[in-house]
Amino acid sequence: MPELPEVEALREFLDEHLAGKEIARALPVAISVLKTYDPPLSALDGTTVTAVDRHGKFLDIAAGGLHLLIHLARAGWLQWRDVLPSGPPRPGKGPLALRVALTGGDGFDLTEAGTTKRLAVHLVHDPADVPGVARLGPDPLAGDFDRDAFATLLAGERRQVKGALRDQSLIAGIGNAYSDEILHAARMSPFKPVQNLTEDETTALYEAMRATLRSAVERSHHVAAGRLKAEKKSGLRVHGRTGEACPVCGDTIREVSYRDSSLQYCPTCQTGGKPLADRRLSRLLK
């Protein structure tokens, strides 16, 4: 799933390629992708893109006083095309979900792999009209999001720290992969209760969060959209690396699975050498 660093890189890429250009047509291909119907997508025809912003994991393309909000979900992606196919896309069983064509012949496709369709596109007058945007917590890389603001958010939390980091209404943009990376950098168990964090541990978690995300954003800077997935994977130290050696201590990276997701961690760095039991993850993700 694209998270804050990848979505920020896509925002930067699209801002460079879309700003000032005219949209010829926005064409939905998969019925499931479009979540709003008023205004219709045809309202974008002939409008000029003025900016591309980001809200957590949402991309926001502003054109003609409207906002095209895109959430790529778990298996969605954006593919830029310097030259789009001349004919209209045909609905079918393929991954293509929506095409945005510019008057110059270029544009982009939104695709989604797999059978579970969660990619979401909204066309609205105000980004806050999208419930997923309206409920977002602060951006963890915002200039005014300091350590005290972070501590204030965590005050009163009664859950495990992994779940808190992934809660978009608490902090926007962090998902499964980067929460693993942040916790590894902070040398903290994903199951540690938030209410048990000391002042020093809160500081360490905040600093790990900012450093991990900033590093990932810097690595993705000016990376073409088609290479972002590979760039993300190459920069991860523990997530998705079950059975490999921890790059810090050399211990074997372990995994805890739950339903259709999993987390990875280093026992030596994060849990005092003790492996975590899978059965506890049901409490983590509530």
mmCIF file of C-alpha atoms in Angstrom:
data_model
loop_
_atom_site.group_PDB
_atom_site.id
_atom_site.type_symbol
_atom_site.label_atom_id
_atom_site.label_comp_id
_atom_site.label_asym_id
_atom_site.label_seq_id
_atom_site.Cartn_x
_atom_site.Cartn_y
_atom_site.Cartn_z
ATOM 1 C CA MET A 1 0.000 0.000 0.000
ATOM 2 C CA PRO A 2 1.389 3.441 -0.876
ATOM 3 C CA GLU A 3 1.973 5.436 2.302
ATOM 4 C CA LEU A 4 2.943 9.026 3.030
ATOM 5 C CA PRO A 5 6.399 8.984 1.357
ATOM 6 C CA GLU A 6 5.177 7.364 -1.878
ATOM 7 C CA VAL A 7 2.045 9.511 -2.073
ATOM 8 C CA GLU A 8 4.151 12.611 -1.466
ATOM 9 C CA ALA A 9 6.464 11.547 -4.294
ATOM 10 C CA LEU A 10 3.447 10.992 -6.562
ATOM 11 C CA ARG A 11 2.152 14.440 -5.579
ATOM 12 C CA GLU A 12 5.462 15.994 -6.544
ATOM 13 C CA PHE A 13 5.584 14.046 -9.811
ATOM 14 C CA LEU A 14 2.015 14.971 -10.767
ATOM 15 C CA ASP A 15 2.479 18.611 -9.812
ATOM 16 C CA GLU A 16 5.386 18.784 -12.255
ATOM 17 C CA HIS A 17 3.495 16.980 -15.020
ATOM 18 C CA LEU A 18 -0.059 18.284 -14.564
ATOM 19 C CA ALA A 19 0.055 21.873 -13.314
ATOM 20 C CA GLY A 20 -1.120 24.285 -15.984
ATOM 21 C CA LYS A 21 -2.354 21.550 -18.319
ATOM 22 C CA GLU A 22 -5.901 21.064 -19.551
ATOM 23 C CA ILE A 23 -7.900 17.927 -18.833
ATOM 24 C CA ALA A 24 -9.575 16.553 -21.943
ATOM 25 C CA ARG A 25 -11.535 13.790 -20.224
ATOM 26 C CA ALA A 26 -11.640 11.735 -17.057
ATOM 27 C CA LEU A 27 -12.911 8.285 -17.939
ATOM 28 C CA PRO A 28 -13.971 5.766 -15.287
ATOM 29 C CA VAL A 29 -13.430 2.176 -16.418
ATOM 30 C CA ALA A 30 -14.235 0.137 -13.294
ATOM 31 C CA ILE A 31 -17.666 0.752 -11.778
ATOM 32 C CA SER A 32 -16.300 0.435 -8.259
ATOM 33 C CA VAL A 33 -13.706 3.220 -8.491
ATOM 34 C CA LEU A 34 -15.968 6.290 -8.481
ATOM 35 C CA LYS A 35 -17.427 7.089 -5.065
ATOM 36 C CA THR A 36 -19.219 10.363 -5.924
ATOM 37 C CA TYR A 37 -21.626 11.316 -8.694
ATOM 38 C CA ASP A 38 -22.328 15.018 -8.161
ATOM 39 C CA PRO A 39 -20.553 16.798 -9.713
ATOM 40 C CA PRO A 40 -20.049 14.269 -12.515
ATOM 41 C CA LEU A 41 -16.563 13.483 -13.802
ATOM 42 C CA SER A 42 -17.488 15.250 -17.037
ATOM 43 C CA ALA A 43 -17.290 18.511 -15.055
ATOM 44 C CA LEU A 44 -13.510 18.195 -15.331
ATOM 45 C CA ASP A 45 -13.571 18.283 -19.149
ATOM 46 C CA GLY A 46 -11.785 21.402 -20.377
ATOM 47 C CA THR A 47 -10.589 22.509 -16.939
ATOM 48 C CA THR A 48 -6.978 23.418 -16.148
ATOM 49 C CA VAL A 49 -5.064 21.766 -13.324
ATOM 50 C CA THR A 50 -3.966 24.413 -10.839
ATOM 51 C CA ALA A 51 -2.282 22.324 -8.136
ATOM 52 C CA VAL A 52 -1.697 18.840 -6.778
ATOM 53 C CA ASP A 53 -1.809 18.429 -3.008
ATOM 54 C CA ARG A 54 -1.717 15.569 -0.503
ATOM 55 C CA HIS A 55 -3.887 14.804 2.525
ATOM 56 C CA GLY A 56 -2.427 11.810 4.357
ATOM 57 C CA LYS A 57 -2.569 9.030 1.742
ATOM 58 C CA PHE A 58 -4.980 10.972 -0.510
ATOM 59 C CA LEU A 59 -3.850 12.727 -3.692
ATOM 60 C CA ASP A 60 -5.756 15.933 -4.464
ATOM 61 C CA ILE A 61 -5.789 17.232 -8.064
ATOM 62 C CA ALA A 62 -7.358 20.706 -8.186
ATOM 63 C CA ALA A 63 -8.901 21.830 -11.478
ATOM 64 C CA GLY A 64 -11.718 24.219 -12.371
ATOM 65 C CA GLY A 65 -12.683 24.824 -8.755
ATOM 66 C CA LEU A 66 -13.075 21.074 -8.181
ATOM 67 C CA HIS A 67 -10.909 18.493 -6.426
ATOM 68 C CA LEU A 68 -10.243 15.008 -7.763
ATOM 69 C CA LEU A 69 -9.347 12.996 -4.651
ATOM 70 C CA ILE A 70 -7.566 9.669 -5.174
ATOM 71 C CA HIS A 71 -6.904 6.999 -2.554
ATOM 72 C CA LEU A 72 -4.847 4.140 -3.975
ATOM 73 C CA ALA A 73 -5.716 1.726 -1.134
ATOM 74 C CA ARG A 74 -3.747 -1.513 -0.904
ATOM 75 C CA ALA A 75 -3.335 -2.547 -4.532
ATOM 76 C CA GLY A 76 -3.924 0.639 -6.499
ATOM 77 C CA TRP A 77 -1.297 2.520 -8.473
ATOM 78 C CA LEU A 78 -0.860 5.457 -10.835
ATOM 79 C CA GLN A 79 0.809 4.994 -14.200
ATOM 80 C CA TRP A 80 1.875 8.074 -16.146
ATOM 81 C CA ARG A 81 1.772 7.850 -19.938
ATOM 82 C CA ASP A 82 3.492 10.353 -22.213
ATOM 83 C CA VAL A 83 1.217 9.129 -25.010
ATOM 84 C CA LEU A 84 -2.155 7.637 -24.115
ATOM 85 C CA PRO A 85 -3.850 5.094 -26.400
ATOM 86 C CA SER A 86 -5.997 6.849 -28.980
ATOM 87 C CA GLY A 87 -9.139 4.804 -28.409
ATOM 88 C CA PRO A 88 -11.336 4.957 -25.310
ATOM 89 C CA PRO A 89 -10.565 2.354 -22.618
ATOM 90 C CA ARG A 90 -12.863 -0.652 -22.561
ATOM 91 C CA PRO A 91 -14.397 -1.934 -19.322
ATOM 92 C CA GLY A 92 -13.344 -5.452 -18.524
ATOM 93 C CA LYS A 93 -11.567 -7.668 -16.062
ATOM 94 C CA GLY A 94 -8.191 -5.944 -16.384
ATOM 95 C CA PRO A 95 -6.542 -3.716 -13.762
ATOM 96 C CA LEU A 96 -7.432 -0.380 -15.407
ATOM 97 C CA ALA A 97 -9.861 1.575 -13.204
ATOM 98 C CA LEU A 98 -9.775 5.182 -14.453
ATOM 99 C CA ARG A 99 -7.996 7.243 -17.112
ATOM 100 C CA VAL A 100 -7.326 10.987 -17.063
ATOM 101 C CA ALA A 101 -6.465 12.262 -20.551
ATOM 102 C CA LEU A 102 -4.919 15.667 -21.174
ATOM 103 C CA THR A 103 -5.439 17.717 -24.330
ATOM 104 C CA GLY A 104 -1.765 17.256 -25.229
ATOM 105 C CA GLY A 105 -2.204 13.489 -25.574
ATOM 106 C CA ASP A 106 -0.526 12.546 -22.314
ATOM 107 C CA GLY A 107 -2.154 11.650 -18.992
ATOM 108 C CA PHE A 108 -2.340 8.889 -16.435
ATOM 109 C CA ASP A 109 -4.121 5.640 -15.631
ATOM 110 C CA LEU A 110 -5.238 4.411 -12.240
ATOM 111 C CA THR A 111 -4.909 0.655 -11.944
ATOM 112 C CA GLU A 112 -5.734 -1.863 -9.243
ATOM 113 C CA ALA A 113 -4.493 -5.430 -8.987
ATOM 114 C CA GLY A 114 -6.408 -8.311 -7.436
ATOM 115 C CA THR A 115 -10.077 -9.019 -6.969
ATOM 116 C CA THR A 116 -10.706 -6.883 -3.879
ATOM 117 C CA LYS A 117 -11.441 -3.411 -5.214
ATOM 118 C CA ARG A 118 -10.751 -0.602 -2.752
ATOM 119 C CA LEU A 119 -9.222 2.087 -4.939
ATOM 120 C CA ALA A 120 -11.384 5.190 -4.482
ATOM 121 C CA VAL A 121 -11.880 8.354 -6.537
ATOM 122 C CA HIS A 122 -14.001 11.302 -5.389
ATOM 123 C CA LEU A 123 -14.830 14.495 -7.285
ATOM 124 C CA VAL A 124 -15.853 17.212 -4.817
ATOM 125 C CA HIS A 125 -15.938 20.968 -4.316
ATOM 126 C CA ASP A 126 -13.987 20.745 -1.057
ATOM 127 C CA PRO A 127 -11.563 17.971 0.048
ATOM 128 C CA ALA A 128 -13.265 17.978 3.454
ATOM 129 C CA ASP A 129 -16.395 16.660 1.712
ATOM 130 C CA VAL A 130 -14.636 13.273 1.573
ATOM 131 C CA PRO A 131 -15.144 11.520 4.940
ATOM 132 C CA GLY A 132 -11.719 9.889 4.798
ATOM 133 C CA VAL A 133 -10.081 13.299 4.472
ATOM 134 C CA ALA A 134 -12.290 15.028 7.016
ATOM 135 C CA ARG A 135 -11.317 12.561 9.745
ATOM 136 C CA LEU A 136 -7.546 12.732 9.170
ATOM 137 C CA GLY A 137 -5.247 13.542 12.043
ATOM 138 C CA PRO A 138 -2.251 15.869 11.651
ATOM 139 C CA ASP A 139 0.460 15.243 9.084
ATOM 140 C CA PRO A 140 3.493 13.822 10.920
ATOM 141 C CA LEU A 141 5.907 15.905 8.826
ATOM 142 C CA ALA A 142 4.072 19.208 9.272
ATOM 143 C CA GLY A 143 6.275 21.992 10.578
ATOM 144 C CA ASP A 144 4.081 22.627 13.603
ATOM 145 C CA PHE A 145 3.799 18.957 14.580
ATOM 146 C CA ASP A 146 6.407 18.921 17.319
ATOM 147 C CA ARG A 147 7.158 16.446 20.068
ATOM 148 C CA ASP A 148 4.670 18.046 22.490
ATOM 149 C CA ALA A 149 1.886 17.897 19.898
ATOM 150 C CA PHE A 150 2.682 14.213 19.383
ATOM 151 C CA ALA A 151 2.602 13.542 23.130
ATOM 152 C CA THR A 152 -0.748 15.329 23.401
ATOM 153 C CA LEU A 153 -2.208 13.062 20.709
ATOM 154 C CA LEU A 154 -1.057 9.953 22.554
ATOM 155 C CA ALA A 155 -2.402 11.078 25.909
ATOM 156 C CA GLY A 156 -5.398 8.979 26.869
ATOM 157 C CA GLU A 157 -4.698 6.251 24.298
ATOM 158 C CA ARG A 158 -5.355 2.722 25.600
ATOM 159 C CA ARG A 159 -4.052 0.508 22.808
ATOM 160 C CA GLN A 160 -0.812 -0.844 21.449
ATOM 161 C CA VAL A 161 1.568 1.529 19.751
ATOM 162 C CA LYS A 162 1.477 -0.193 16.335
ATOM 163 C CA GLY A 163 -2.264 0.335 16.083
ATOM 164 C CA ALA A 164 -1.977 3.959 17.203
ATOM 165 C CA LEU A 165 0.603 4.782 14.532
ATOM 166 C CA ARG A 166 -1.621 3.284 11.815
ATOM 167 C CA ASP A 167 -4.784 5.122 12.881
ATOM 168 C CA GLN A 168 -5.382 7.759 10.203
ATOM 169 C CA SER A 169 -7.638 9.775 12.501
ATOM 170 C CA LEU A 170 -4.762 10.055 14.979
ATOM 171 C CA ILE A 171 -1.812 10.616 12.605
ATOM 172 C CA ALA A 172 -2.246 10.828 8.824
ATOM 173 C CA GLY A 173 -0.249 8.856 6.289
ATOM 174 C CA ILE A 174 1.468 6.035 8.205
ATOM 175 C CA GLY A 175 0.525 2.488 7.269
ATOM 176 C CA ASN A 176 1.698 -1.030 7.974
ATOM 177 C CA ALA A 177 5.148 -0.780 6.413
ATOM 178 C CA TYR A 178 6.362 2.477 7.881
ATOM 179 C CA SER A 179 4.916 1.762 11.316
ATOM 180 C CA ASP A 180 7.151 -1.340 11.343
ATOM 181 C CA GLU A 181 10.127 0.772 10.279
ATOM 182 C CA ILE A 182 9.424 3.482 12.859
ATOM 183 C CA LEU A 183 9.116 0.989 15.701
ATOM 184 C CA HIS A 184 12.340 -0.724 14.669
ATOM 185 C CA ALA A 185 14.159 2.616 14.612
ATOM 186 C CA ALA A 186 12.701 3.445 18.040
ATOM 187 C CA ARG A 187 13.709 -0.032 19.342
ATOM 188 C CA MET A 188 10.164 -0.556 20.557
ATOM 189 C CA SER A 189 7.790 -3.524 20.568
ATOM 190 C CA PRO A 190 4.717 -3.110 18.337
ATOM 191 C CA PHE A 191 2.645 -4.484 21.214
ATOM 192 C CA LYS A 192 3.792 -1.949 23.796
ATOM 193 C CA PRO A 193 0.741 -0.166 25.297
ATOM 194 C CA VAL A 194 0.739 3.550 24.498
ATOM 195 C CA GLN A 195 -0.235 4.397 28.075
ATOM 196 C CA ASN A 196 2.972 2.756 29.327
ATOM 197 C CA LEU A 197 5.299 4.966 27.282
ATOM 198 C CA THR A 198 7.750 6.984 29.357
ATOM 199 C CA GLU A 199 8.639 10.551 28.454
ATOM 200 C CA ASP A 200 11.924 9.345 26.952
ATOM 201 C CA GLU A 201 10.160 6.626 24.953
ATOM 202 C CA THR A 202 7.655 9.138 23.599
ATOM 203 C CA THR A 203 10.534 11.336 22.492
ATOM 204 C CA ALA A 204 12.335 8.381 20.891
ATOM 205 C CA LEU A 205 9.171 7.330 19.034
ATOM 206 C CA TYR A 206 8.550 10.865 17.785
ATOM 207 C CA GLU A 207 12.127 11.259 16.570
ATOM 208 C CA ALA A 208 12.071 7.835 14.892
ATOM 209 C CA MET A 209 8.804 8.689 13.147
ATOM 210 C CA ARG A 210 10.070 11.978 11.754
ATOM 211 C CA ALA A 211 13.474 10.610 10.746
ATOM 212 C CA THR A 212 12.057 7.484 9.086
ATOM 213 C CA LEU A 213 9.461 9.371 7.068
ATOM 214 C CA ARG A 214 11.811 12.181 6.096
ATOM 215 C CA SER A 215 14.419 9.698 4.912
ATOM 216 C CA ALA A 216 11.830 7.842 2.821
ATOM 217 C CA VAL A 217 10.555 11.094 1.288
ATOM 218 C CA GLU A 218 14.120 12.119 0.414
ATOM 219 C CA ARG A 219 14.818 8.745 -1.219
ATOM 220 C CA SER A 220 11.659 9.081 -3.300
ATOM 221 C CA HIS A 221 12.403 12.672 -4.340
ATOM 222 C CA HIS A 222 12.334 12.955 -8.168
ATOM 223 C CA VAL A 223 11.829 9.195 -8.566
ATOM 224 C CA ALA A 224 9.535 8.446 -11.510
ATOM 225 C CA ALA A 225 6.106 7.097 -10.608
ATOM 226 C CA GLY A 226 6.853 3.706 -12.142
ATOM 227 C CA ARG A 227 9.906 3.176 -9.903
ATOM 228 C CA LEU A 228 8.425 4.209 -6.551
ATOM 229 C CA LYS A 229 7.362 0.717 -5.482
ATOM 230 C CA ALA A 230 10.868 -0.660 -5.972
ATOM 231 C CA GLU A 231 12.371 2.353 -4.216
ATOM 232 C CA LYS A 232 10.117 1.849 -1.207
ATOM 233 C CA LYS A 233 10.994 -1.832 -0.893
ATOM 234 C CA SER A 234 14.736 -1.224 -1.199
ATOM 235 C CA GLY A 235 14.670 1.232 1.685
ATOM 236 C CA LEU A 236 12.796 -0.932 4.200
ATOM 237 C CA ARG A 237 14.925 -2.515 6.927
ATOM 238 C CA VAL A 238 12.454 -4.912 8.574
ATOM 239 C CA HIS A 239 9.055 -4.737 6.896
ATOM 240 C CA GLY A 240 8.633 -7.510 4.338
ATOM 241 C CA ARG A 241 11.994 -9.030 5.300
ATOM 242 C CA THR A 242 10.941 -12.030 7.385
ATOM 243 C CA GLY A 243 13.792 -14.494 7.818
ATOM 244 C CA GLU A 244 16.489 -12.015 6.817
ATOM 245 C CA ALA A 245 19.157 -10.623 9.125
ATOM 246 C CA CYS A 246 18.434 -7.406 10.972
ATOM 247 C CA PRO A 247 20.734 -4.712 9.507
ATOM 248 C CA VAL A 248 21.385 -3.357 13.014
ATOM 249 C CA CYS A 249 22.106 -6.432 15.164
ATOM 250 C CA GLY A 250 22.081 -9.418 12.792
ATOM 251 C CA ASP A 251 19.223 -11.250 14.538
ATOM 252 C CA THR A 252 16.586 -12.927 12.347
ATOM 253 C CA ILE A 253 13.630 -10.726 11.506
ATOM 254 C CA ARG A 254 10.383 -12.339 12.616
ATOM 255 C CA GLU A 255 6.750 -11.955 11.568
ATOM 256 C CA VAL A 256 3.350 -11.842 13.226
ATOM 257 C CA SER A 257 0.412 -12.552 10.916
ATOM 258 C CA TYR A 258 -3.200 -11.504 11.294
ATOM 259 C CA ARG A 259 -5.930 -12.122 8.718
ATOM 260 C CA ASP A 260 -4.680 -10.499 5.502
ATOM 261 C CA SER A 261 -1.823 -8.452 6.978
ATOM 262 C CA SER A 262 1.378 -8.988 8.922
ATOM 263 C CA LEU A 263 4.055 -7.091 10.794
ATOM 264 C CA GLN A 264 7.779 -7.649 10.979
ATOM 265 C CA TYR A 265 10.166 -6.871 13.833
ATOM 266 C CA CYS A 266 13.578 -7.700 15.272
ATOM 267 C CA PRO A 267 13.440 -9.526 18.625
ATOM 268 C CA THR A 268 16.861 -8.307 19.764
ATOM 269 C CA CYS A 269 16.260 -4.657 18.857
ATOM 270 C CA GLN A 270 12.619 -4.427 19.904
ATOM 271 C CA THR A 271 11.420 -7.108 22.321
ATOM 272 C CA GLY A 272 14.384 -8.040 24.505
ATOM 273 C CA GLY A 273 15.035 -11.130 22.415
ATOM 274 C CA LYS A 274 11.563 -12.581 22.993
ATOM 275 C CA PRO A 275 9.412 -13.620 20.003
ATOM 276 C CA LEU A 276 5.880 -12.233 19.845
ATOM 277 C CA ALA A 277 2.870 -14.568 19.730
ATOM 278 C CA ASP A 278 0.518 -14.228 16.751
ATOM 279 C CA ARG A 279 -2.579 -14.527 18.934
ATOM 280 C CA ARG A 280 -1.891 -11.128 20.462
ATOM 281 C CA LEU A 281 -2.262 -9.295 17.135
ATOM 282 C CA SER A 282 -6.047 -9.508 17.311
ATOM 283 C CA ARG A 283 -5.844 -6.998 20.171
ATOM 284 C CA LEU A 284 -3.427 -4.817 18.237
ATOM 285 C CA LEU A 285 -5.636 -4.131 15.236
ATOM 286 C CA LYS A 286 -8.957 -3.530 16.982
#
